[in-house]
mmCIF file of N, CA and C in Angstrom:
data_model
loop_
_atom_site.group_PDB
_atom_site.id
_atom_site.type_symbol
_atom_site.label_atom_id
_atom_site.label_comp_id
_atom_site.label_asym_id
_atom_site.label_seq_id
_atom_site.Cartn_x
_atom_site.Cartn_y
_atom_site.Cartn_z
ATOM 1 N N MET A 1 -4.182 11.221 -31.509
ATOM 2 C CA MET A 1 -3.584 10.061 -30.852
ATOM 3 C C MET A 1 -2.591 10.528 -29.792
ATOM 4 N N SER A 2 -2.610 9.918 -28.642
ATOM 5 C CA SER A 2 -1.749 10.297 -27.530
ATOM 6 C C SER A 2 -0.380 9.635 -27.614
ATOM 7 N N LEU A 3 0.606 10.299 -27.065
ATOM 8 C CA LEU A 3 1.954 9.710 -26.966
ATOM 9 C C LEU A 3 1.999 8.602 -25.939
ATOM 10 N N TYR A 4 0.981 8.568 -25.091
ATOM 11 C CA TYR A 4 1.014 7.651 -23.942
ATOM 12 C C TYR A 4 0.070 6.479 -24.156
ATOM 13 N N ASP A 5 0.509 5.297 -23.710
ATOM 14 C CA ASP A 5 -0.297 4.084 -23.756
ATOM 15 C C ASP A 5 0.181 3.154 -22.658
ATOM 16 N N ARG A 6 -0.259 1.895 -22.694
ATOM 17 C CA ARG A 6 0.136 0.907 -21.644
ATOM 18 C C ARG A 6 1.646 0.743 -21.540
ATOM 19 N N LYS A 7 2.306 0.774 -22.675
ATOM 20 C CA LYS A 7 3.747 0.557 -22.684
ATOM 21 C C LYS A 7 4.554 1.819 -22.412
ATOM 22 N N ASN A 8 3.910 2.965 -22.548
ATOM 23 C CA ASN A 8 4.544 4.262 -22.312
ATOM 24 C C ASN A 8 3.590 5.117 -21.488
ATOM 25 N N PRO A 9 3.435 4.798 -20.190
ATOM 26 C CA PRO A 9 2.441 5.512 -19.392
ATOM 27 C C PRO A 9 2.862 6.937 -19.047
ATOM 28 N N PHE A 10 1.858 7.767 -18.833
ATOM 29 C CA PHE A 10 2.074 9.121 -18.304
ATOM 30 C C PHE A 10 1.914 9.035 -16.792
ATOM 31 N N PHE A 11 2.897 9.494 -16.066
ATOM 32 C CA PHE A 11 2.844 9.454 -14.598
ATOM 33 C C PHE A 11 2.268 10.780 -14.085
ATOM 34 N N ALA A 12 1.003 10.725 -13.710
ATOM 35 C CA ALA A 12 0.277 11.915 -13.246
ATOM 36 C C ALA A 12 0.290 11.970 -11.718
ATOM 37 N N ARG A 13 0.166 13.163 -11.212
ATOM 38 C CA ARG A 13 0.012 13.399 -9.779
ATOM 39 C C ARG A 13 -1.480 13.451 -9.460
ATOM 40 N N ILE A 14 -1.837 13.001 -8.269
ATOM 41 C CA ILE A 14 -3.212 13.102 -7.816
ATOM 42 C C ILE A 14 -3.439 14.495 -7.257
ATOM 43 N N LYS A 15 -4.380 15.224 -7.834
ATOM 44 C CA LYS A 15 -4.694 16.571 -7.363
ATOM 45 C C LYS A 15 -5.641 16.533 -6.156
ATOM 46 N N SER A 16 -6.595 15.631 -6.194
ATOM 47 C CA SER A 16 -7.501 15.460 -5.055
ATOM 48 C C SER A 16 -8.043 14.045 -5.016
ATOM 49 N N ARG A 17 -8.404 13.638 -3.822
ATOM 50 C CA ARG A 17 -8.967 12.285 -3.593
ATOM 51 C C ARG A 17 -10.086 12.433 -2.584
ATOM 52 N N ASP A 18 -11.312 12.175 -3.019
ATOM 53 C CA ASP A 18 -12.485 12.336 -2.163
ATOM 54 C C ASP A 18 -13.210 11.019 -2.013
ATOM 55 N N PRO A 19 -13.523 10.589 -0.783
ATOM 56 C CA PRO A 19 -14.222 9.326 -0.575
ATOM 57 C C PRO A 19 -15.662 9.403 -1.124
ATOM 58 N N LEU A 20 -16.099 8.315 -1.724
ATOM 59 C CA LEU A 20 -17.470 8.214 -2.224
ATOM 60 C C LEU A 20 -18.353 7.369 -1.314
ATOM 61 N N CYS A 21 -17.755 6.661 -0.359
ATOM 62 C CA CYS A 21 -18.495 5.811 0.567
ATOM 63 C C CYS A 21 -18.493 6.429 1.962
ATOM 64 N N PRO A 22 -19.534 6.151 2.747
ATOM 65 C CA PRO A 22 -19.548 6.657 4.112
ATOM 66 C C PRO A 22 -18.456 5.993 4.950
ATOM 67 N N PRO A 23 -18.009 6.649 6.020
ATOM 68 C CA PRO A 23 -16.910 6.109 6.834
ATOM 69 C C PRO A 23 -17.142 4.689 7.356
ATOM 70 N N GLU A 24 -18.390 4.332 7.620
ATOM 71 C CA GLU A 24 -18.678 3.013 8.157
ATOM 72 C C GLU A 24 -18.713 1.904 7.108
ATOM 73 N N SER A 25 -18.532 2.265 5.838
ATOM 74 C CA SER A 25 -18.580 1.297 4.756
ATOM 75 C C SER A 25 -17.417 0.351 4.822
ATOM 76 N N GLN A 26 -17.633 -0.873 4.336
ATOM 77 C CA GLN A 26 -16.578 -1.882 4.247
ATOM 78 C C GLN A 26 -15.669 -1.623 3.051
ATOM 79 N N LYS A 27 -16.112 -0.773 2.124
ATOM 80 C CA LYS A 27 -15.339 -0.508 0.904
ATOM 81 C C LYS A 27 -14.732 0.888 0.968
ATOM 82 N N ASN A 28 -13.637 1.050 0.262
ATOM 83 C CA ASN A 28 -12.983 2.342 0.098
ATOM 84 C C ASN A 28 -13.002 2.675 -1.381
ATOM 85 N N VAL A 29 -13.922 3.544 -1.784
ATOM 86 C CA VAL A 29 -14.037 3.976 -3.161
ATOM 87 C C VAL A 29 -13.842 5.489 -3.176
ATOM 88 N N TYR A 30 -13.009 5.966 -4.111
ATOM 89 C CA TYR A 30 -12.657 7.383 -4.139
ATOM 90 C C TYR A 30 -12.888 7.973 -5.524
ATOM 91 N N HIS A 31 -13.173 9.257 -5.555
ATOM 92 C CA HIS A 31 -13.171 10.053 -6.761
ATOM 93 C C HIS A 31 -11.795 10.722 -6.834
ATOM 94 N N LEU A 32 -11.027 10.417 -7.872
ATOM 95 C CA LEU A 32 -9.701 10.989 -8.037
ATOM 96 C C LEU A 32 -9.706 12.058 -9.132
ATOM 97 N N VAL A 33 -8.980 13.133 -8.882
ATOM 98 C CA VAL A 33 -8.736 14.132 -9.898
ATOM 99 C C VAL A 33 -7.233 14.099 -10.169
ATOM 100 N N LEU A 34 -6.884 13.778 -11.422
ATOM 101 C CA LEU A 34 -5.510 13.640 -11.817
ATOM 102 C C LEU A 34 -5.016 14.894 -12.552
ATOM 103 N N ASP A 35 -3.765 15.239 -12.352
ATOM 104 C CA ASP A 35 -3.162 16.377 -13.069
ATOM 105 C C ASP A 35 -2.594 15.854 -14.391
ATOM 106 N N LEU A 36 -3.316 16.127 -15.476
ATOM 107 C CA LEU A 36 -2.906 15.681 -16.818
ATOM 108 C C LEU A 36 -2.476 16.863 -17.669
ATOM 109 N N MET A 37 -2.272 18.012 -17.056
ATOM 110 C CA MET A 37 -2.068 19.278 -17.771
ATOM 111 C C MET A 37 -0.973 19.182 -18.833
ATOM 112 N N SER A 38 0.171 18.621 -18.546
ATOM 113 C CA SER A 38 1.268 18.608 -19.526
ATOM 114 C C SER A 38 1.281 17.349 -20.413
ATOM 115 N N SER A 39 0.223 16.548 -20.342
ATOM 116 C CA SER A 39 0.233 15.280 -21.060
ATOM 117 C C SER A 39 -0.375 15.329 -22.445
ATOM 118 N N GLY A 40 -1.308 16.264 -22.638
ATOM 119 C CA GLY A 40 -2.037 16.269 -23.914
ATOM 120 C C GLY A 40 -3.150 15.231 -23.947
ATOM 121 N N ILE A 41 -3.355 14.513 -22.856
ATOM 122 C CA ILE A 41 -4.371 13.473 -22.777
ATOM 123 C C ILE A 41 -5.725 14.133 -22.525
ATOM 124 N N THR A 42 -6.738 13.666 -23.252
ATOM 125 C CA THR A 42 -8.113 14.076 -23.002
ATOM 126 C C THR A 42 -8.966 12.834 -22.778
ATOM 127 N N TYR A 43 -10.008 12.985 -21.988
ATOM 128 C CA TYR A 43 -10.878 11.860 -21.680
ATOM 129 C C TYR A 43 -12.290 12.149 -22.082
ATOM 130 N N SER A 44 -12.965 11.113 -22.555
ATOM 131 C CA SER A 44 -14.395 11.187 -22.892
ATOM 132 C C SER A 44 -15.137 10.216 -21.986
ATOM 133 N N VAL A 45 -16.446 10.368 -21.901
ATOM 134 C CA VAL A 45 -17.260 9.469 -21.100
ATOM 135 C C VAL A 45 -16.983 8.019 -21.531
ATOM 136 N N GLY A 46 -16.720 7.168 -20.582
ATOM 137 C CA GLY A 46 -16.462 5.747 -20.861
ATOM 138 C C GLY A 46 -15.002 5.383 -20.962
ATOM 139 N N ASP A 47 -14.117 6.377 -21.073
ATOM 140 C CA ASP A 47 -12.684 6.102 -21.093
ATOM 141 C C ASP A 47 -12.240 5.596 -19.739
ATOM 142 N N SER A 48 -11.148 4.882 -19.706
ATOM 143 C CA SER A 48 -10.628 4.372 -18.433
ATOM 144 C C SER A 48 -9.193 4.822 -18.237
ATOM 145 N N VAL A 49 -8.723 4.655 -17.028
ATOM 146 C CA VAL A 49 -7.351 5.024 -16.699
ATOM 147 C C VAL A 49 -6.797 3.930 -15.769
ATOM 148 N N ALA A 50 -5.546 3.611 -15.938
ATOM 149 C CA ALA A 50 -4.878 2.638 -15.029
ATOM 150 C C ALA A 50 -4.081 3.435 -14.001
ATOM 151 N N ILE A 51 -4.062 2.937 -12.786
ATOM 152 C CA ILE A 51 -3.328 3.605 -11.725
ATOM 153 C C ILE A 51 -2.215 2.678 -11.232
ATOM 154 N N TYR A 52 -0.993 3.174 -11.262
ATOM 155 C CA TYR A 52 0.175 2.417 -10.801
ATOM 156 C C TYR A 52 0.781 3.183 -9.628
ATOM 157 N N PRO A 53 0.300 2.934 -8.421
ATOM 158 C CA PRO A 53 0.805 3.715 -7.281
ATOM 159 C C PRO A 53 2.243 3.304 -6.918
ATOM 160 N N GLN A 54 2.984 4.253 -6.354
ATOM 161 C CA GLN A 54 4.310 3.984 -5.836
ATOM 162 C C GLN A 54 4.392 4.521 -4.414
ATOM 163 N N ASN A 55 5.069 3.804 -3.567
ATOM 164 C CA ASN A 55 5.259 4.247 -2.189
ATOM 165 C C ASN A 55 6.355 5.307 -2.130
ATOM 166 N N ASP A 56 6.227 6.193 -1.160
ATOM 167 C CA ASP A 56 7.180 7.273 -0.930
ATOM 168 C C ASP A 56 8.549 6.722 -0.547
ATOM 169 N N PRO A 57 9.629 7.188 -1.180
ATOM 170 C CA PRO A 57 10.980 6.679 -0.867
ATOM 171 C C PRO A 57 11.353 6.784 0.623
ATOM 172 N N GLU A 58 10.893 7.833 1.313
ATOM 173 C CA GLU A 58 11.186 7.966 2.745
ATOM 174 C C GLU A 58 10.498 6.869 3.552
ATOM 175 N N VAL A 59 9.273 6.520 3.151
ATOM 176 C CA VAL A 59 8.540 5.443 3.859
ATOM 177 C C VAL A 59 9.213 4.096 3.562
ATOM 178 N N ILE A 60 9.673 3.924 2.321
ATOM 179 C CA ILE A 60 10.366 2.671 1.978
ATOM 180 C C ILE A 60 11.642 2.548 2.827
ATOM 181 N N ASP A 61 12.416 3.627 2.907
ATOM 182 C CA ASP A 61 13.651 3.596 3.707
ATOM 183 C C ASP A 61 13.366 3.320 5.189
ATOM 184 N N ALA A 62 12.298 3.906 5.716
ATOM 185 C CA ALA A 62 11.953 3.672 7.132
ATOM 186 C C ALA A 62 11.509 2.232 7.347
ATOM 187 N N THR A 63 10.790 1.674 6.376
ATOM 188 C CA THR A 63 10.360 0.272 6.473
ATOM 189 C C THR A 63 11.552 -0.660 6.442
ATOM 190 N N LEU A 64 12.479 -0.413 5.502
ATOM 191 C CA LEU A 64 13.680 -1.233 5.402
ATOM 192 C C LEU A 64 14.516 -1.141 6.686
ATOM 193 N N SER A 65 14.589 0.040 7.250
ATOM 194 C CA SER A 65 15.335 0.246 8.483
ATOM 195 C C SER A 65 14.662 -0.505 9.643
ATOM 196 N N ALA A 66 13.337 -0.416 9.738
ATOM 197 C CA ALA A 66 12.619 -1.113 10.803
ATOM 198 C C ALA A 66 12.747 -2.626 10.694
ATOM 199 N N LEU A 67 12.832 -3.112 9.461
ATOM 200 C CA LEU A 67 13.008 -4.534 9.209
ATOM 201 C C LEU A 67 14.478 -4.982 9.236
ATOM 202 N N ASN A 68 15.384 -3.991 9.266
ATOM 203 C CA ASN A 68 16.814 -4.239 9.233
ATOM 204 C C ASN A 68 17.179 -5.100 8.013
ATOM 205 N N GLN A 69 16.711 -4.645 6.826
ATOM 206 C CA GLN A 69 16.914 -5.398 5.600
ATOM 207 C C GLN A 69 17.707 -4.597 4.560
ATOM 208 N N ASN A 70 18.427 -5.302 3.730
ATOM 209 C CA ASN A 70 19.177 -4.740 2.617
ATOM 210 C C ASN A 70 18.231 -4.481 1.461
ATOM 211 N N PRO A 71 18.141 -3.261 0.947
ATOM 212 C CA PRO A 71 17.224 -2.962 -0.156
ATOM 213 C C PRO A 71 17.547 -3.666 -1.461
ATOM 214 N N ASP A 72 18.782 -4.141 -1.591
ATOM 215 C CA ASP A 72 19.238 -4.733 -2.863
ATOM 216 C C ASP A 72 19.071 -6.230 -2.954
ATOM 217 N N ILE A 73 18.597 -6.877 -1.876
ATOM 218 C CA ILE A 73 18.426 -8.334 -1.958
ATOM 219 C C ILE A 73 17.328 -8.643 -2.963
ATOM 220 N N LEU A 74 17.482 -9.743 -3.695
ATOM 221 C CA LEU A 74 16.492 -10.142 -4.674
ATOM 222 C C LEU A 74 15.425 -10.992 -4.028
ATOM 223 N N ILE A 75 14.182 -10.710 -4.375
ATOM 224 C CA ILE A 75 13.064 -11.523 -3.887
ATOM 225 C C ILE A 75 12.227 -11.919 -5.106
ATOM 226 N N PHE A 76 11.396 -12.930 -4.933
ATOM 227 C CA PHE A 76 10.530 -13.393 -6.015
ATOM 228 C C PHE A 76 9.105 -12.983 -5.709
ATOM 229 N N ASP A 77 8.511 -12.211 -6.625
ATOM 230 C CA ASP A 77 7.098 -11.789 -6.483
ATOM 231 C C ASP A 77 6.225 -12.828 -7.126
ATOM 232 N N LYS A 78 5.419 -13.535 -6.332
ATOM 233 C CA LYS A 78 4.578 -14.611 -6.834
ATOM 234 C C LYS A 78 3.542 -14.105 -7.841
ATOM 235 N N ARG A 79 3.003 -12.912 -7.600
ATOM 236 C CA ARG A 79 1.968 -12.393 -8.486
ATOM 237 C C ARG A 79 2.476 -12.106 -9.903
ATOM 238 N N SER A 80 3.617 -11.429 -9.984
ATOM 239 C CA SER A 80 4.138 -11.064 -11.316
ATOM 240 C C SER A 80 5.087 -12.103 -11.863
ATOM 241 N N GLN A 81 5.478 -13.066 -11.001
ATOM 242 C CA GLN A 81 6.436 -14.101 -11.382
ATOM 243 C C GLN A 81 7.768 -13.476 -11.809
ATOM 244 N N GLN A 82 8.161 -12.386 -11.118
ATOM 245 C CA GLN A 82 9.394 -11.682 -11.425
ATOM 246 C C GLN A 82 10.301 -11.638 -10.204
ATOM 247 N N HIS A 83 11.605 -11.563 -10.473
ATOM 248 C CA HIS A 83 12.571 -11.274 -9.422
ATOM 249 C C HIS A 83 12.769 -9.767 -9.364
ATOM 250 N N LEU A 84 12.675 -9.204 -8.156
ATOM 251 C CA LEU A 84 12.827 -7.763 -7.946
ATOM 252 C C LEU A 84 13.728 -7.553 -6.742
ATOM 253 N N THR A 85 14.330 -6.389 -6.666
ATOM 254 C CA THR A 85 15.026 -6.054 -5.416
ATOM 255 C C THR A 85 13.943 -5.798 -4.373
ATOM 256 N N LEU A 86 14.303 -5.938 -3.112
ATOM 257 C CA LEU A 86 13.346 -5.677 -2.038
ATOM 258 C C LEU A 86 12.848 -4.234 -2.142
ATOM 259 N N TYR A 87 13.729 -3.308 -2.497
ATOM 260 C CA TYR A 87 13.339 -1.899 -2.649
ATOM 261 C C TYR A 87 12.270 -1.757 -3.725
ATOM 262 N N GLU A 88 12.486 -2.353 -4.890
ATOM 263 C CA GLU A 88 11.500 -2.269 -5.977
ATOM 264 C C GLU A 88 10.164 -2.886 -5.567
ATOM 265 N N PHE A 89 10.226 -3.999 -4.847
ATOM 266 C CA PHE A 89 9.015 -4.649 -4.367
ATOM 267 C C PHE A 89 8.233 -3.735 -3.435
ATOM 268 N N LEU A 90 8.937 -3.108 -2.478
ATOM 269 C CA LEU A 90 8.275 -2.202 -1.539
ATOM 270 C C LEU A 90 7.775 -0.935 -2.244
ATOM 271 N N GLN A 91 8.479 -0.512 -3.274
ATOM 272 C CA GLN A 91 8.098 0.712 -3.997
ATOM 273 C C GLN A 91 6.833 0.497 -4.839
ATOM 274 N N ASN A 92 6.734 -0.646 -5.498
ATOM 275 C CA ASN A 92 5.719 -0.818 -6.527
ATOM 276 C C ASN A 92 4.657 -1.915 -6.308
ATOM 277 N N LYS A 93 4.915 -2.829 -5.401
ATOM 278 C CA LYS A 93 4.070 -4.021 -5.348
ATOM 279 C C LYS A 93 3.205 -4.175 -4.085
ATOM 280 N N VAL A 94 3.518 -3.452 -3.035
ATOM 281 C CA VAL A 94 2.764 -3.664 -1.770
ATOM 282 C C VAL A 94 2.403 -2.300 -1.134
ATOM 283 N N ALA A 95 1.341 -2.346 -0.375
ATOM 284 C CA ALA A 95 0.929 -1.162 0.399
ATOM 285 C C ALA A 95 1.674 -1.168 1.724
ATOM 286 N N ILE A 96 2.550 -0.177 1.921
ATOM 287 C CA ILE A 96 3.334 -0.166 3.179
ATOM 288 C C ILE A 96 2.975 1.031 4.070
ATOM 289 N N THR A 97 1.991 1.797 3.655
ATOM 290 C CA THR A 97 1.612 2.932 4.512
ATOM 291 C C THR A 97 0.496 2.573 5.460
ATOM 292 N N THR A 98 -0.127 1.420 5.277
ATOM 293 C CA THR A 98 -1.185 1.000 6.175
ATOM 294 C C THR A 98 -0.856 -0.363 6.765
ATOM 295 N N LEU A 99 -1.384 -0.611 7.912
ATOM 296 C CA LEU A 99 -1.205 -1.901 8.592
ATOM 297 C C LEU A 99 -2.410 -2.772 8.254
ATOM 298 N N SER A 100 -2.161 -3.907 7.634
ATOM 299 C CA SER A 100 -3.263 -4.777 7.250
ATOM 300 C C SER A 100 -3.634 -5.731 8.383
ATOM 301 N N ARG A 101 -4.876 -6.206 8.355
ATOM 302 C CA ARG A 101 -5.346 -7.183 9.331
ATOM 303 C C ARG A 101 -4.503 -8.458 9.252
ATOM 304 N N LYS A 102 -4.112 -8.855 8.040
ATOM 305 C CA LYS A 102 -3.326 -10.069 7.838
ATOM 306 C C LYS A 102 -1.960 -9.959 8.539
ATOM 307 N N VAL A 103 -1.268 -8.848 8.320
ATOM 308 C CA VAL A 103 0.058 -8.654 8.949
ATOM 309 C C VAL A 103 -0.104 -8.614 10.465
ATOM 310 N N PHE A 104 -1.113 -7.912 10.964
ATOM 311 C CA PHE A 104 -1.356 -7.815 12.402
ATOM 312 C C PHE A 104 -1.603 -9.220 12.986
ATOM 313 N N THR A 105 -2.507 -9.985 12.350
ATOM 314 C CA THR A 105 -2.869 -11.313 12.860
ATOM 315 C C THR A 105 -1.694 -12.272 12.834
ATOM 316 N N GLU A 106 -0.948 -12.268 11.726
ATOM 317 C CA GLU A 106 0.207 -13.168 11.634
ATOM 318 C C GLU A 106 1.280 -12.810 12.661
ATOM 319 N N THR A 107 1.472 -11.522 12.901
ATOM 320 C CA THR A 107 2.431 -11.078 13.909
ATOM 321 C C THR A 107 1.961 -11.492 15.299
ATOM 322 N N ALA A 108 0.683 -11.338 15.562
ATOM 323 C CA ALA A 108 0.117 -11.664 16.886
ATOM 324 C C ALA A 108 0.344 -13.144 17.226
ATOM 325 N N THR A 109 0.253 -14.025 16.231
ATOM 326 C CA THR A 109 0.420 -15.454 16.501
ATOM 327 C C THR A 109 1.864 -15.836 16.804
ATOM 328 N N LYS A 110 2.808 -14.951 16.457
ATOM 329 C CA LYS A 110 4.236 -15.263 16.633
ATOM 330 C C LYS A 110 4.886 -14.537 17.793
ATOM 331 N N LEU A 111 4.100 -13.750 18.524
ATOM 332 C CA LEU A 111 4.662 -12.954 19.617
ATOM 333 C C LEU A 111 5.193 -13.813 20.753
ATOM 334 N N GLN A 112 6.337 -13.417 21.272
ATOM 335 C CA GLN A 112 6.920 -14.072 22.443
ATOM 336 C C GLN A 112 6.665 -13.270 23.710
ATOM 337 N N ASP A 113 6.594 -11.948 23.583
ATOM 338 C CA ASP A 113 6.389 -11.039 24.701
ATOM 339 C C ASP A 113 4.951 -11.183 25.208
ATOM 340 N N SER A 114 4.782 -11.673 26.453
ATOM 341 C CA SER A 114 3.437 -11.976 26.982
ATOM 342 C C SER A 114 2.560 -10.716 27.126
ATOM 343 N N ALA A 115 3.143 -9.569 27.459
ATOM 344 C CA ALA A 115 2.364 -8.351 27.613
ATOM 345 C C ALA A 115 1.824 -7.911 26.241
ATOM 346 N N LYS A 116 2.668 -7.966 25.224
ATOM 347 C CA LYS A 116 2.221 -7.616 23.876
ATOM 348 C C LYS A 116 1.177 -8.608 23.381
ATOM 349 N N LYS A 117 1.387 -9.879 23.688
ATOM 350 C CA LYS A 117 0.457 -10.926 23.250
ATOM 351 C C LYS A 117 -0.939 -10.666 23.845
ATOM 352 N N ILE A 118 -1.000 -10.301 25.119
ATOM 353 C CA ILE A 118 -2.285 -10.002 25.781
ATOM 354 C C ILE A 118 -2.947 -8.823 25.088
ATOM 355 N N HIS A 119 -2.162 -7.767 24.821
ATOM 356 C CA HIS A 119 -2.687 -6.583 24.150
ATOM 357 C C HIS A 119 -3.233 -6.934 22.760
ATOM 358 N N PHE A 120 -2.469 -7.681 21.989
ATOM 359 C CA PHE A 120 -2.888 -8.075 20.640
ATOM 360 C C PHE A 120 -4.104 -8.964 20.694
ATOM 361 N N ASP A 121 -4.143 -9.905 21.625
ATOM 362 C CA ASP A 121 -5.299 -10.802 21.750
ATOM 363 C C ASP A 121 -6.557 -10.010 22.093
ATOM 364 N N THR A 122 -6.423 -8.979 22.930
ATOM 365 C CA THR A 122 -7.563 -8.130 23.278
ATOM 366 C C THR A 122 -8.093 -7.419 22.020
ATOM 367 N N LEU A 123 -7.186 -6.917 21.202
ATOM 368 C CA LEU A 123 -7.590 -6.271 19.950
ATOM 369 C C LEU A 123 -8.259 -7.260 18.992
ATOM 370 N N LEU A 124 -7.728 -8.462 18.925
ATOM 371 C CA LEU A 124 -8.277 -9.471 18.017
ATOM 372 C C LEU A 124 -9.689 -9.926 18.427
ATOM 373 N N GLN A 125 -10.004 -9.812 19.707
ATOM 374 C CA GLN A 125 -11.315 -10.229 20.211
ATOM 375 C C GLN A 125 -12.380 -9.137 20.084
ATOM 376 N N ASP A 126 -11.961 -7.915 19.777
ATOM 377 C CA ASP A 126 -12.904 -6.798 19.652
ATOM 378 C C ASP A 126 -12.724 -6.169 18.271
ATOM 379 N N SER A 127 -13.629 -6.487 17.361
ATOM 380 C CA SER A 127 -13.450 -6.039 15.964
ATOM 381 C C SER A 127 -13.460 -4.528 15.812
ATOM 382 N N ALA A 128 -14.242 -3.823 16.586
ATOM 383 C CA ALA A 128 -14.284 -2.356 16.491
ATOM 384 C C ALA A 128 -12.959 -1.761 16.961
ATOM 385 N N LEU A 129 -12.423 -2.314 18.055
ATOM 386 C CA LEU A 129 -11.139 -1.856 18.589
ATOM 387 C C LEU A 129 -10.019 -2.140 17.590
ATOM 388 N N LEU A 130 -10.050 -3.351 17.010
ATOM 389 C CA LEU A 130 -9.012 -3.717 16.029
ATOM 390 C C LEU A 130 -9.117 -2.819 14.787
ATOM 391 N N LYS A 131 -10.325 -2.572 14.310
ATOM 392 C CA LYS A 131 -10.502 -1.703 13.143
ATOM 393 C C LYS A 131 -9.922 -0.326 13.398
ATOM 394 N N ASN A 132 -10.199 0.228 14.560
ATOM 395 C CA ASN A 132 -9.657 1.542 14.912
ATOM 396 C C ASN A 132 -8.140 1.509 14.989
ATOM 397 N N TYR A 133 -7.585 0.464 15.585
ATOM 398 C CA TYR A 133 -6.120 0.310 15.694
ATOM 399 C C TYR A 133 -5.493 0.252 14.305
ATOM 400 N N LEU A 134 -6.058 -0.533 13.420
ATOM 401 C CA LEU A 134 -5.500 -0.680 12.062
ATOM 402 C C LEU A 134 -5.593 0.626 11.273
ATOM 403 N N GLU A 135 -6.681 1.372 11.476
ATOM 404 C CA GLU A 135 -6.882 2.620 10.749
ATOM 405 C C GLU A 135 -5.986 3.742 11.260
ATOM 406 N N THR A 136 -5.557 3.649 12.505
ATOM 407 C CA THR A 136 -4.749 4.741 13.084
ATOM 408 C C THR A 136 -3.280 4.385 13.243
ATOM 409 N N SER A 137 -2.907 3.187 12.825
ATOM 410 C CA SER A 137 -1.505 2.741 12.907
ATOM 411 C C SER A 137 -0.926 2.586 11.514
ATOM 412 N N ASP A 138 0.356 2.850 11.401
ATOM 413 C CA ASP A 138 1.022 2.597 10.126
ATOM 414 C C ASP A 138 2.008 1.446 10.319
ATOM 415 N N LEU A 139 2.427 0.867 9.227
ATOM 416 C CA LEU A 139 3.295 -0.311 9.278
ATOM 417 C C LEU A 139 4.628 -0.013 9.983
ATOM 418 N N CYS A 140 5.256 1.109 9.674
ATOM 419 C CA CYS A 140 6.560 1.416 10.266
ATOM 420 C C CYS A 140 6.496 1.493 11.787
ATOM 421 N N SER A 141 5.503 2.174 12.318
ATOM 422 C CA SER A 141 5.423 2.284 13.793
ATOM 423 C C SER A 141 5.065 0.938 14.396
ATOM 424 N N PHE A 142 4.307 0.115 13.692
ATOM 425 C CA PHE A 142 3.965 -1.209 14.161
ATOM 426 C C PHE A 142 5.194 -2.103 14.251
ATOM 427 N N LEU A 143 6.049 -2.010 13.235
ATOM 428 C CA LEU A 143 7.270 -2.816 13.200
ATOM 429 C C LEU A 143 8.215 -2.386 14.307
#
């Protein structure tokens, strides 16, 4: 019996991450190799693992700086129905290393700068161009 379970998880590092889908696929599926060396955990065919990703503290700090926000303000997470600090929310609840289509689109609709609006509208009208922009841009530089 392992010391680790849902209530007492083992935090493993990812040793490797290899894509299982071709680059043109709409899905992102990966084969992960986890470092379980010091855990005593063994796996058999059919066993499962839960993944609880956390964002890098430096990326969180850069995001907070770009947003000019206090990391200690309390926010309400609708999914978990919990109050968390903004820092905890950015650390554990959202993907902040990639720019999502939703964030891009919502930002584009609120732009006041006409030059930026034209640029964003051009991207929104060309799905291949927008896909490339989203894949090569990160949230911090976008903000």
